PDB file of C-alpha atoms and ligand atoms in Angstrom:
ATOM      1  CA  UNK A   1     -10.020  13.941  13.366  1.00 29.00           C
ATOM      2  CA  UNK A   2      -8.279  13.046  10.548  1.00 32.00           C
ATOM      3  CA  UNK A   3      -6.510   9.709  11.857  1.00 30.00           C
ATOM      4  CA  UNK A   4      -4.229   9.649   9.443  1.00 32.00           C
ATOM      5  CA  UNK A   5      -2.324  12.451   9.852  1.00 31.00           C
ATOM      6  CA  UNK A   6       1.060  12.637  12.336  1.00 32.00           C
ATOM      7  CA  UNK A   7       0.081  12.848  15.746  1.00 32.00           C
ATOM      8  CA  UNK A   8       2.234  16.370  15.568  1.00 32.00           C
ATOM      9  CA  UNK A   9       0.418  18.076  12.985  1.00 33.00           C
ATOM     10  CA  UNK A  10      -3.163  16.551  13.521  1.00 33.00           C
ATOM     11  CA  UNK A  11      -3.147  18.102  17.139  1.00 33.00           C
ATOM     12  CA  UNK A  12      -2.435  21.801  16.272  1.00 34.00           C
ATOM     13  CA  UNK A  13      -5.291  21.716  13.695  1.00 38.00           C
ATOM     14  CA  UNK A  14      -6.017  23.797  10.356  1.00 37.00           C
ATOM     15  CA  UNK A  15      -3.654  21.834   9.019  1.00 37.00           C
ATOM     16  CA  UNK A  16      -4.214  20.130   5.167  1.00 42.00           C
ATOM     17  CA  UNK A  17      -3.802  16.814   4.470  1.00 44.00           C
ATOM     18  CA  UNK A  18      -0.942  18.007   2.052  1.00 48.00           C
ATOM     19  CA  UNK A  19       0.481  20.081   3.785  1.00 41.00           C
ATOM     20  CA  UNK A  20       1.054  17.273   5.820  1.00 44.00           C
ATOM     21  CA  UNK A  21       2.372  15.230   3.506  1.00 49.00           C
ATOM     22  CA  UNK A  22       4.829  17.063   2.268  1.00 57.00           C
ATOM     23  CA  UNK A  23       6.218  17.495   6.011  1.00 76.00           C
ATOM     24  CA  UNK A  24       7.483  13.364   5.491  1.00 91.00           C
ATOM     25  CA  UNK A  25      10.712  13.415   4.270  1.00 87.00           C
ATOM     26  CA  UNK A  26      12.271  10.796   2.375  1.00 93.00           C
ATOM     27  CA  UNK A  27      15.993  10.973   1.537  1.00 95.00           C
ATOM     28  CA  UNK A  28      17.946   8.952  -1.385  1.00 96.00           C
ATOM     29  CA  UNK A  29      19.404   6.985   1.609  1.00 97.00           C
ATOM     30  CA  UNK A  30      15.899   6.171   3.234  1.00 97.00           C
ATOM     31  CA  UNK A  31      15.025   5.186  -0.454  1.00 97.00           C
ATOM     32  CA  UNK A  32      18.309   3.333  -0.804  1.00 98.00           C
ATOM     33  CA  UNK A  33      17.422   1.573   2.074  1.00 98.00           C
ATOM     34  CA  UNK A  34      13.784   0.396   1.629  1.00 98.00           C
ATOM     35  CA  UNK A  35      15.090  -0.569  -2.242  1.00 98.00           C
ATOM     36  CA  UNK A  36      17.238  -3.489   0.098  1.00 98.00           C
ATOM     37  CA  UNK A  37      14.591  -4.396   2.463  1.00 98.00           C
ATOM     38  CA  UNK A  38      12.003  -5.225   0.092  1.00 98.00           C
ATOM     39  CA  UNK A  39      14.546  -7.323  -1.742  1.00 98.00           C
ATOM     40  CA  UNK A  40      16.119  -9.256   1.257  1.00 97.00           C
ATOM     41  CA  UNK A  41      12.399  -9.752   2.525  1.00 96.00           C
ATOM     42  CA  UNK A  42      10.441 -10.480  -0.661  1.00 98.00           C
ATOM     43  CA  UNK A  43      12.329 -10.503  -3.786  1.00 98.00           C
ATOM     44  CA  UNK A  44      11.069  -7.268  -4.901  1.00 98.00           C
ATOM     45  CA  UNK A  45      13.615  -5.484  -7.007  1.00 97.00           C
ATOM     46  CA  UNK A  46      12.094  -2.099  -6.765  1.00 96.00           C
ATOM     47  CA  UNK A  47      12.717   0.214  -9.714  1.00 94.00           C
ATOM     48  CA  UNK A  48      14.262   4.026  -9.490  1.00 93.00           C
ATOM     49  CA  UNK A  49      11.255   5.481 -10.910  1.00 94.00           C
ATOM     50  CA  UNK A  50       8.965   3.479  -7.726  1.00 95.00           C
ATOM     51  CA  UNK A  51      10.330   6.712  -5.815  1.00 95.00           C
ATOM     52  CA  UNK A  52       6.642   8.241  -5.631  1.00 94.00           C
ATOM     53  CA  UNK A  53       4.856   5.061  -5.135  1.00 95.00           C
ATOM     54  CA  UNK A  54       7.069   4.241  -2.647  1.00 97.00           C
ATOM     55  CA  UNK A  55       6.145   7.799  -0.909  1.00 96.00           C
ATOM     56  CA  UNK A  56       2.917   7.540  -1.369  1.00 95.00           C
ATOM     57  CA  UNK A  57       2.448   4.156   0.320  1.00 96.00           C
ATOM     58  CA  UNK A  58       4.704   3.693   3.226  1.00 97.00           C
ATOM     59  CA  UNK A  59       3.336   7.371   4.008  1.00 96.00           C
ATOM     60  CA  UNK A  60       0.129   5.929   5.187  1.00 95.00           C
ATOM     61  CA  UNK A  61       2.263   3.543   7.611  1.00 97.00           C
ATOM     62  CA  UNK A  62       4.377   6.314   9.082  1.00 96.00           C
ATOM     63  CA  UNK A  63       1.066   8.093   9.820  1.00 95.00           C
ATOM     64  CA  UNK A  64      -0.226   5.328  11.339  1.00 95.00           C
ATOM     65  CA  UNK A  65       2.519   5.218  13.594  1.00 95.00           C
ATOM     66  CA  UNK A  66       2.767   9.483  13.914  1.00 94.00           C
ATOM     67  CA  UNK A  67       6.074   9.395  12.407  1.00 94.00           C
ATOM     68  CA  UNK A  68       7.261  12.164  10.286  1.00 93.00           C
ATOM     69  CA  UNK A  69      10.862  11.060   8.748  1.00 95.00           C
ATOM     70  CA  UNK A  70      11.467   7.759   7.086  1.00 97.00           C
ATOM     71  CA  UNK A  71      14.669   7.343   8.396  1.00 96.00           C
ATOM     72  CA  UNK A  72      12.899   5.862  11.985  1.00 96.00           C
ATOM     73  CA  UNK A  73      10.305   4.328  10.608  1.00 97.00           C
ATOM     74  CA  UNK A  74      13.389   2.065   8.779  1.00 97.00           C
ATOM     75  CA  UNK A  75      15.021   1.914  11.885  1.00 97.00           C
ATOM     76  CA  UNK A  76      12.096   0.754  14.116  1.00 96.00           C
ATOM     77  CA  UNK A  77      11.460  -2.003  11.458  1.00 96.00           C
ATOM     78  CA  UNK A  78      15.389  -2.370  11.680  1.00 96.00           C
ATOM     79  CA  UNK A  79      15.508  -2.963  15.277  1.00 96.00           C
ATOM     80  CA  UNK A  80      12.324  -5.826  15.723  1.00 95.00           C
ATOM     81  CA  UNK A  81      13.217  -7.872  12.743  1.00 91.00           C
ATOM     82  CA  UNK A  82       9.932 -10.115  14.029  1.00 91.00           C
ATOM     83  CA  UNK A  83       7.685  -6.835  14.618  1.00 93.00           C
ATOM     84  CA  UNK A  84       4.085  -7.197  12.940  1.00 95.00           C
ATOM     85  CA  UNK A  85       4.539  -3.642  10.666  1.00 97.00           C
ATOM     86  CA  UNK A  86       6.779  -6.149   8.674  1.00 98.00           C
ATOM     87  CA  UNK A  87       3.672  -7.335   6.944  1.00 97.00           C
ATOM     88  CA  UNK A  88       2.487  -3.578   6.143  1.00 98.00           C
ATOM     89  CA  UNK A  89       5.652  -2.534   4.899  1.00 98.00           C
ATOM     90  CA  UNK A  90       5.533  -5.692   2.386  1.00 98.00           C
ATOM     91  CA  UNK A  91       1.694  -5.663   1.489  1.00 98.00           C
ATOM     92  CA  UNK A  92       2.698  -2.000   1.385  1.00 98.00           C
ATOM     93  CA  UNK A  93       5.033  -2.304  -1.159  1.00 98.00           C
ATOM     94  CA  UNK A  94       3.860  -5.361  -3.441  1.00 97.00           C
ATOM     95  CA  UNK A  95       1.631  -4.346  -6.819  1.00 96.00           C
ATOM     96  CA  UNK A  96      -1.632  -6.610  -6.907  1.00 97.00           C
ATOM     97  CA  UNK A  97      -2.626  -5.896 -10.667  1.00 97.00           C
ATOM     98  CA  UNK A  98      -5.146  -9.119 -11.653  1.00 98.00           C
ATOM     99  CA  UNK A  99      -8.226 -10.107 -13.422  1.00 98.00           C
ATOM    100  CA  UNK A 100     -10.429 -12.197 -13.600  1.00 98.00           C
ATOM    101  CA  UNK A 101      -9.463 -15.098 -17.034  1.00 98.00           C
ATOM    102  CA  UNK A 102      -6.295 -12.572 -17.127  1.00 98.00           C
ATOM    103  CA  UNK A 103      -4.185 -13.814 -20.088  1.00 97.00           C
ATOM    104  CA  UNK A 104      -7.667 -16.166 -21.298  1.00 97.00           C
ATOM    105  CA  UNK A 105      -5.868 -18.536 -23.410  1.00 97.00           C
ATOM    106  CA  UNK A 106      -4.069 -20.423 -20.279  1.00 98.00           C
ATOM    107  CA  UNK A 107      -7.855 -21.520 -18.934  1.00 98.00           C
ATOM    108  CA  UNK A 108      -9.025 -23.725 -22.103  1.00 98.00           C
ATOM    109  CA  UNK A 109      -5.575 -25.379 -22.259  1.00 98.00           C
ATOM    110  CA  UNK A 110      -5.945 -26.192 -18.144  1.00 98.00           C
ATOM    111  CA  UNK A 111      -9.370 -27.193 -18.808  1.00 98.00           C
ATOM    112  CA  UNK A 112      -8.400 -29.743 -22.201  1.00 97.00           C
ATOM    113  CA  UNK A 113      -5.389 -30.709 -19.535  1.00 97.00           C
ATOM    114  CA  UNK A 114      -7.488 -31.823 -16.441  1.00 98.00           C
ATOM    115  CA  UNK A 115     -10.713 -33.132 -18.463  1.00 96.00           C
ATOM    116  CA  UNK A 116      -9.787 -36.539 -18.562  1.00 89.00           C
ATOM    117  CA  UNK A 117      -8.017 -36.836 -15.084  1.00 93.00           C
ATOM    118  CA  UNK A 118      -9.754 -39.295 -12.878  1.00 90.00           C
ATOM    119  CA  UNK A 119      -7.986 -38.423  -9.965  1.00 94.00           C
ATOM    120  CA  UNK A 120      -7.934 -35.553  -7.478  1.00 96.00           C
ATOM    121  CA  UNK A 121      -6.892 -32.241  -9.671  1.00 98.00           C
ATOM    122  CA  UNK A 122      -4.605 -29.908  -7.640  1.00 98.00           C
ATOM    123  CA  UNK A 123      -3.881 -26.421  -9.076  1.00 98.00           C
ATOM    124  CA  UNK A 124      -1.213 -24.080  -7.119  1.00 99.00           C
ATOM    125  CA  UNK A 125      -2.219 -20.068  -8.019  1.00 99.00           C
ATOM    126  CA  UNK A 126       1.220 -19.116  -6.916  1.00 98.00           C
ATOM    127  CA  UNK A 127       0.673 -14.908  -6.865  1.00 98.00           C
ATOM    128  CA  UNK A 128      -2.745 -15.116  -6.302  1.00 98.00           C
ATOM    129  CA  UNK A 129      -3.328 -11.621  -5.652  1.00 98.00           C
ATOM    130  CA  UNK A 130      -6.894 -10.546  -4.357  1.00 98.00           C
ATOM    131  CA  UNK A 131      -8.408 -14.110  -6.050  1.00 98.00           C
ATOM    132  CA  UNK A 132      -9.070 -13.206  -9.553  1.00 98.00           C
ATOM    133  CA  UNK A 133      -6.475 -15.711 -10.815  1.00 98.00           C
ATOM    134  CA  UNK A 134      -7.348 -18.881  -8.338  1.00 98.00           C
ATOM    135  CA  UNK A 135     -11.051 -18.197  -8.772  1.00 98.00           C
ATOM    136  CA  UNK A 136     -11.012 -18.179 -12.665  1.00 98.00           C
ATOM    137  CA  UNK A 137      -8.709 -21.692 -12.484  1.00 98.00           C
ATOM    138  CA  UNK A 138     -11.678 -23.066  -9.946  1.00 98.00           C
ATOM    139  CA  UNK A 139     -14.400 -21.941 -12.724  1.00 98.00           C
ATOM    140  CA  UNK A 140     -12.660 -23.489 -15.224  1.00 98.00           C
ATOM    141  CA  UNK A 141     -11.944 -27.156 -13.408  1.00 98.00           C
ATOM    142  CA  UNK A 142     -16.107 -26.929 -12.325  1.00 98.00           C
ATOM    143  CA  UNK A 143     -16.353 -26.255 -16.456  1.00 97.00           C
ATOM    144  CA  UNK A 144     -13.901 -29.221 -17.794  1.00 97.00           C
ATOM    145  CA  UNK A 145     -14.907 -31.460 -14.606  1.00 97.00           C
ATOM    146  CA  UNK A 146     -18.751 -30.902 -13.742  1.00 93.00           C
ATOM    147  CA  UNK A 147     -19.701 -31.947 -10.322  1.00 89.00           C
ATOM    148  CA  UNK A 148     -16.288 -34.394  -9.945  1.00 94.00           C
ATOM    149  CA  UNK A 149     -14.470 -30.317  -9.170  1.00 96.00           C
ATOM    150  CA  UNK A 150     -16.021 -30.732  -5.453  1.00 95.00           C
ATOM    151  CA  UNK A 151     -13.228 -32.724  -5.323  1.00 96.00           C
ATOM    152  CA  UNK A 152     -10.398 -30.421  -6.744  1.00 98.00           C
ATOM    153  CA  UNK A 153      -8.234 -28.153  -5.125  1.00 98.00           C
ATOM    154  CA  UNK A 154      -6.786 -24.785  -5.797  1.00 98.00           C
ATOM    155  CA  UNK A 155      -4.185 -23.833  -3.704  1.00 98.00           C
ATOM    156  CA  UNK A 156      -3.984 -20.055  -3.452  1.00 98.00           C
ATOM    157  CA  UNK A 157      -1.130 -17.965  -2.016  1.00 98.00           C
ATOM    158  CA  UNK A 158       0.705 -14.772  -1.841  1.00 98.00           C
ATOM    159  CA  UNK A 159       2.757 -12.797   0.553  1.00 98.00           C
ATOM    160  CA  UNK A 160       0.530  -9.891   0.834  1.00 98.00           C
ATOM    161  CA  UNK A 161      -1.754 -10.685   3.620  1.00 98.00           C
ATOM    162  CA  UNK A 162      -4.228  -7.735   2.833  1.00 98.00           C
ATOM    163  CA  UNK A 163      -4.549  -9.209  -0.664  1.00 98.00           C
ATOM    164  CA  UNK A 164      -5.405 -12.450   0.748  1.00 98.00           C
ATOM    165  CA  UNK A 165      -8.142 -10.954   3.477  1.00 98.00           C
ATOM    166  CA  UNK A 166      -9.858  -9.560  -0.101  1.00 98.00           C
ATOM    167  CA  UNK A 167      -9.561 -12.835  -1.769  1.00 98.00           C
ATOM    168  CA  UNK A 168     -10.908 -14.992   0.917  1.00 98.00           C
ATOM    169  CA  UNK A 169     -13.779 -12.807   1.046  1.00 98.00           C
ATOM    170  CA  UNK A 170     -14.692 -13.392  -2.685  1.00 98.00           C
ATOM    171  CA  UNK A 171     -16.596 -10.133  -3.332  1.00 98.00           C
ATOM    172  CA  UNK A 172     -15.785  -7.952  -6.186  1.00 98.00           C
ATOM    173  CA  UNK A 173     -17.219  -4.784  -7.913  1.00 97.00           C
ATOM    174  CA  UNK A 174     -19.720  -5.475 -10.564  1.00 97.00           C
ATOM    175  CA  UNK A 175     -17.687  -3.957 -13.312  1.00 96.00           C
ATOM    176  CA  UNK A 176     -15.454  -6.570 -12.821  1.00 96.00           C
ATOM    177  CA  UNK A 177     -17.350  -9.183 -13.513  1.00 97.00           C
ATOM    178  CA  UNK A 178     -19.484  -7.920 -16.047  1.00 94.00           C
ATOM    179  CA  UNK A 179     -16.664  -8.250 -18.439  1.00 95.00           C
ATOM    180  CA  UNK A 180     -17.151 -11.886 -18.443  1.00 97.00           C
ATOM    181  CA  UNK A 181     -19.386 -14.492 -20.611  1.00 96.00           C
ATOM    182  CA  UNK A 182     -22.812 -14.297 -19.105  1.00 97.00           C
ATOM    183  CA  UNK A 183     -22.845 -17.854 -18.819  1.00 97.00           C
ATOM    184  CA  UNK A 184     -19.865 -17.850 -16.345  1.00 98.00           C
ATOM    185  CA  UNK A 185     -21.434 -14.456 -14.417  1.00 98.00           C
ATOM    186  CA  UNK A 186     -24.547 -16.639 -14.056  1.00 97.00           C
ATOM    187  CA  UNK A 187     -22.890 -19.691 -13.241  1.00 98.00           C
ATOM    188  CA  UNK A 188     -20.330 -18.714 -11.040  1.00 98.00           C
ATOM    189  CA  UNK A 189     -21.424 -15.656  -9.804  1.00 98.00           C
ATOM    190  CA  UNK A 190     -24.094 -13.823  -7.165  1.00 97.00           C
ATOM    191  CA  UNK A 191     -25.389 -10.424  -7.546  1.00 96.00           C
ATOM    192  CA  UNK A 192     -25.561  -8.541  -4.615  1.00 96.00           C
ATOM    193  CA  UNK A 193     -28.626  -6.278  -3.425  1.00 95.00           C
ATOM    194  CA  UNK A 194     -29.371  -3.445  -1.140  1.00 96.00           C
ATOM    195  CA  UNK A 195     -26.193  -2.963   0.779  1.00 94.00           C
ATOM    196  CA  UNK A 196     -24.121  -4.949  -1.495  1.00 94.00           C
ATOM    197  CA  UNK A 197     -25.548  -3.773  -4.550  1.00 96.00           C
ATOM    198  CA  UNK A 198     -22.581  -2.927  -7.344  1.00 96.00           C
ATOM    199  CA  UNK A 199     -21.146  -6.078  -5.628  1.00 97.00           C
ATOM    200  CA  UNK A 200     -20.991  -9.650  -6.963  1.00 98.00           C
ATOM    201  CA  UNK A 201     -19.957 -12.631  -4.947  1.00 98.00           C
ATOM    202  CA  UNK A 202     -18.195 -15.810  -6.075  1.00 98.00           C
ATOM    203  CA  UNK A 203     -20.902 -18.870  -5.718  1.00 98.00           C
ATOM    204  CA  UNK A 204     -20.006 -20.570  -2.514  1.00 98.00           C
ATOM    205  CA  UNK A 205     -19.043 -23.890  -4.435  1.00 97.00           C
ATOM    206  CA  UNK A 206     -16.325 -22.250  -6.524  1.00 98.00           C
ATOM    207  CA  UNK A 207     -15.178 -20.770  -3.329  1.00 98.00           C
ATOM    208  CA  UNK A 208     -14.987 -23.607  -1.535  1.00 98.00           C
ATOM    209  CA  UNK A 209     -12.532 -25.182  -4.116  1.00 98.00           C
ATOM    210  CA  UNK A 210      -9.736 -22.534  -2.996  1.00 98.00           C
ATOM    211  CA  UNK A 211      -8.026 -22.224  -0.485  1.00 98.00           C
ATOM    212  CA  UNK A 212      -5.371 -19.201   0.146  1.00 98.00           C
ATOM    213  CA  UNK A 213      -2.354 -19.441   2.409  1.00 98.00           C
ATOM    214  CA  UNK A 214       0.621 -16.598   3.159  1.00 98.00           C
ATOM    215  CA  UNK A 215       3.651 -18.111   1.306  1.00 98.00           C
ATOM    216  CA  UNK A 216       6.253 -16.031   0.588  1.00 98.00           C
ATOM    217  CA  UNK A 217       8.300 -17.506  -2.680  1.00 98.00           C
ATOM    218  CA  UNK A 218      11.685 -15.891  -0.863  1.00 97.00           C
ATOM    219  CA  UNK A 219      11.126 -18.302   2.402  1.00 97.00           C
ATOM    220  CA  UNK A 220      13.137 -21.607   2.749  1.00 96.00           C
ATOM    221  CA  UNK A 221       9.906 -23.662   3.872  1.00 96.00           C
ATOM    222  CA  UNK A 222       6.838 -23.487   1.234  1.00 98.00           C
ATOM    223  CA  UNK A 223       3.891 -24.623   3.275  1.00 94.00           C
ATOM    224  CA  UNK A 224       2.313 -26.876   0.844  1.00 96.00           C
ATOM    225  CA  UNK A 225       2.912 -30.522  -0.993  1.00 96.00           C
ATOM    226  CA  UNK A 226       2.969 -31.008  -3.979  1.00 95.00           C
ATOM    227  CA  UNK A 227       2.197 -32.908  -6.659  1.00 97.00           C
ATOM    228  CA  UNK A 228      -0.144 -30.351  -8.728  1.00 98.00           C
ATOM    229  CA  UNK A 229      -1.660 -30.677 -12.467  1.00 98.00           C
ATOM    230  CA  UNK A 230      -0.494 -26.855 -12.968  1.00 98.00           C
ATOM    231  CA  UNK A 231       1.590 -23.919 -11.328  1.00 98.00           C
ATOM    232  CA  UNK A 232       0.166 -20.797 -12.338  1.00 98.00           C
ATOM    233  CA  UNK A 233       3.419 -18.260 -11.533  1.00 98.00           C
ATOM    234  CA  UNK A 234       2.080 -15.458 -13.493  1.00 98.00           C
ATOM    235  CA  UNK A 235       3.394 -11.233 -13.152  1.00 98.00           C
ATOM    236  CA  UNK A 236       5.119 -12.251  -9.982  1.00 98.00           C
ATOM    237  CA  UNK A 237       8.769 -12.871 -11.567  1.00 98.00           C
ATOM    238  CA  UNK A 238       8.997  -9.909 -13.302  1.00 97.00           C
ATOM    239  CA  UNK A 239       9.520  -8.577  -9.404  1.00 97.00           C
ATOM    240  CA  UNK A 240      12.808 -10.846  -9.047  1.00 98.00           C
ATOM    241  CA  UNK A 241      15.999 -10.748 -10.343  1.00 97.00           C
ATOM    242  CA  UNK A 242      17.738 -13.988 -12.652  1.00 96.00           C
ATOM    243  CA  UNK A 243      19.112 -15.824  -9.620  1.00 97.00           C
ATOM    244  CA  UNK A 244      15.694 -15.838  -7.400  1.00 97.00           C
ATOM    245  CA  UNK A 245      13.719 -16.729 -10.485  1.00 97.00           C
ATOM    246  CA  UNK A 246      15.727 -19.682 -11.125  1.00 97.00           C
ATOM    247  CA  UNK A 247      16.006 -20.878  -7.605  1.00 97.00           C
ATOM    248  CA  UNK A 248      11.780 -21.143  -7.443  1.00 98.00           C
ATOM    249  CA  UNK A 249      11.975 -22.513 -10.665  1.00 98.00           C
ATOM    250  CA  UNK A 250      14.079 -25.036  -9.736  1.00 97.00           C
ATOM    251  CA  UNK A 251      11.689 -25.336  -6.285  1.00 97.00           C
ATOM    252  CA  UNK A 252       8.563 -25.879  -8.456  1.00 98.00           C
ATOM    253  CA  UNK A 253       9.891 -28.944 -10.919  1.00 97.00           C
ATOM    254  CA  UNK A 254       9.293 -31.492  -7.842  1.00 97.00           C
ATOM    255  CA  UNK A 255       5.957 -29.991  -6.901  1.00 98.00           C
ATOM    256  CA  UNK A 256       4.736 -30.606 -10.607  1.00 98.00           C
ATOM    257  CA  UNK A 257       3.359 -33.892 -12.115  1.00 97.00           C
ATOM    258  CA  UNK A 258       5.062 -35.797 -14.534  1.00 96.00           C
ATOM    259  CA  UNK A 259       3.198 -34.207 -17.275  1.00 96.00           C
ATOM    260  CA  UNK A 260       2.157 -31.021 -14.989  1.00 97.00           C
ATOM    261  CA  UNK A 261       2.295 -27.717 -16.754  1.00 98.00           C
ATOM    262  CA  UNK A 262       3.690 -24.024 -14.844  1.00 98.00           C
ATOM    263  CA  UNK A 263       1.678 -21.199 -16.586  1.00 98.00           C
ATOM    264  CA  UNK A 264       3.641 -17.947 -16.881  1.00 98.00           C
ATOM    265  CA  UNK A 265       2.689 -14.497 -17.228  1.00 98.00           C
ATOM    266  CA  UNK A 266       2.535 -12.716 -20.685  1.00 96.00           C
ATOM    267  CA  UNK A 267       6.094 -10.771 -20.282  1.00 95.00           C
ATOM    268  CA  UNK A 268       7.672 -13.557 -18.397  1.00 96.00           C
ATOM    269  CA  UNK A 269      10.092 -16.361 -20.300  1.00 94.00           C
ATOM    270  CA  UNK A 270      11.769 -18.920 -18.166  1.00 94.00           C
ATOM    271  CA  UNK A 271      13.732 -21.113 -21.199  1.00 92.00           C
ATOM    272  CA  UNK A 272      16.531 -18.953 -20.275  1.00 91.00           C
ATOM    273  CA  UNK A 273      16.549 -19.012 -16.602  1.00 94.00           C
ATOM    274  CA  UNK A 274      16.003 -22.987 -15.993  1.00 93.00           C
ATOM    275  CA  UNK A 275      16.925 -26.070 -17.308  1.00 94.00           C
ATOM    276  CA  UNK A 276      14.358 -27.544 -15.566  1.00 95.00           C
ATOM    277  CA  UNK A 277      11.285 -26.402 -17.879  1.00 97.00           C
ATOM    278  CA  UNK A 278      10.780 -25.955 -21.291  1.00 96.00           C
ATOM    279  CA  UNK A 279       8.068 -23.850 -23.789  1.00 96.00           C
ATOM    280  CA  UNK A 280       5.270 -26.010 -24.618  1.00 95.00           C
ATOM    281  CA  UNK A 281       3.519 -23.012 -26.255  1.00 93.00           C
ATOM    282  CA  UNK A 282       2.471 -19.517 -25.570  1.00 93.00           C
ATOM    283  CA  UNK A 283       4.125 -18.880 -22.213  1.00 97.00           C
ATOM    284  CA  UNK A 284       3.216 -22.475 -20.969  1.00 98.00           C
ATOM    285  CA  UNK A 285       6.100 -24.566 -19.420  1.00 98.00           C
ATOM    286  CA  UNK A 286       6.177 -28.977 -18.813  1.00 97.00           C
ATOM    287  CA  UNK A 287       8.731 -30.213 -17.386  1.00 97.00           C
ATOM    288  CA  UNK A 288      11.756 -31.032 -19.576  1.00 95.00           C
ATOM    289  CA  UNK A 289      13.237 -34.420 -19.602  1.00 89.00           C
ATOM    290  CA  UNK A 290      15.812 -35.470 -17.699  1.00 76.00           C
ATOM    291  CA  UNK A 291      19.178 -36.323 -19.297  1.00 71.00           C
TER     292      UNK A 291
HETATM  293  C1  SAM B   1       0.830  -9.042 -10.307  1.00 91.49           C
HETATM  294  S1  SAM B   1       0.248  -9.542  -8.758  1.00 91.49           S
HETATM  295  C2  SAM B   1       0.194 -11.087  -9.919  1.00 91.49           C
HETATM  296  C3  SAM B   1      -1.145 -11.443  -9.646  1.00 91.49           C
HETATM  297  C4  SAM B   1      -2.176 -12.885 -10.471  1.00 91.49           C
HETATM  298  N1  SAM B   1      -1.272 -13.951 -10.890  1.00 91.49           N
HETATM  299  C5  SAM B   1      -1.791 -12.761 -12.000  1.00 91.49           C
HETATM  300  O1  SAM B   1      -1.468 -12.561 -13.070  1.00 91.49           O
HETATM  301  O2  SAM B   1      -2.823 -11.678 -12.661  1.00 91.49           O
HETATM  302  C6  SAM B   1       1.581  -9.833  -8.207  1.00 91.49           C
HETATM  303  C7  SAM B   1       1.469 -10.627  -7.062  1.00 91.49           C
HETATM  304  O3  SAM B   1       2.564 -11.742  -6.390  1.00 91.49           O
HETATM  305  C8  SAM B   1       2.976 -11.235  -5.092  1.00 91.49           C
HETATM  306  N2  SAM B   1       4.307 -11.487  -4.834  1.00 91.49           N
HETATM  307  C9  SAM B   1       5.045 -10.445  -4.700  1.00 91.49           C
HETATM  308  N3  SAM B   1       5.852 -10.645  -4.130  1.00 91.49           N
HETATM  309  C10 SAM B   1       6.013 -11.715  -3.861  1.00 91.49           C
HETATM  310  C11 SAM B   1       6.584 -13.253  -2.719  1.00 91.49           C
HETATM  311  N4  SAM B   1       7.724 -12.917  -2.523  1.00 91.49           N
HETATM  312  N5  SAM B   1       5.888 -14.328  -2.283  1.00 91.49           N
HETATM  313  C12 SAM B   1       5.022 -14.340  -3.029  1.00 91.49           C
HETATM  314  N6  SAM B   1       4.161 -13.553  -3.609  1.00 91.49           N
HETATM  315  C13 SAM B   1       4.781 -12.518  -4.228  1.00 91.49           C
HETATM  316  C14 SAM B   1       2.259  -9.865  -4.723  1.00 91.49           C
HETATM  317  O4  SAM B   1       1.513  -9.630  -3.529  1.00 91.49           O
HETATM  318  C15 SAM B   1       0.590  -9.564  -6.152  1.00 91.49           C
HETATM  319  O5  SAM B   1      -0.212  -9.853  -5.056  1.00 91.49           O
END
């Protein structure tokens, strides 16, 4: 039996998945409510044109619970502010697109920044998604620090607990990894064989440098301590409105070492949002001098 079908439909047999799919009801009102709830929960501003995406991702949750109306699903959620389903709801609505050494110019900059350090190097990847970003950071630290990198620490956080579970495994499709330079592949990955053919795993010495934690950037308290040599907060602020972005940037400032670096995503510009940072180069910021 297809366990993803609503109970009613599954019980009657002979229904195609697509008919069952069309059976779910997402009204304008439901969509507006979903946008409001994910904004309150995660700060994510869902665009009007995301309706299809919302439908298909949350439809899975409705089927899981045997529901056919989004209104019923939302009413259940709202009745139980502490329900585990909130995690699944949030996970379903996040966008996890990422890659190893994405925005490649950031990594040599990070390597140069930490190369001469004698004290413990610490970096925060603040929207770590499925792990490619924090592992790229860890690899760059190994290239810059050699065996001293064993003392370095990468704290990797995300709101999406499913993405974090995948990140902790550190196993990736080979085609994601083969885009990297050959020397990096050899040095930092183990290719799978047998059941693991077609996959590569991040080597244990790289994995050991990264600690994954769940963290909502909107939460009043963050379960981590500064100071960091660098904070990567890339390609997540685009989902937040300006007020939320400003609040988060304000909270980053005291967590950076005085000469620390803040890395932003390619389409993000923090210069006009917070006076705490000033642009140092292409999407890289330092703390602004205090007045
Ligand atoms: C597009 S990915 C970016 C991944 C990586 N930083 C990069 O640039 O490749 C955005 C990530 O932000 C996370 N995210 C969204 N809202 C968040 C929030 N309120 N707190 C923490 N992480 C959040 C998502 O779960 C997702 O994994």
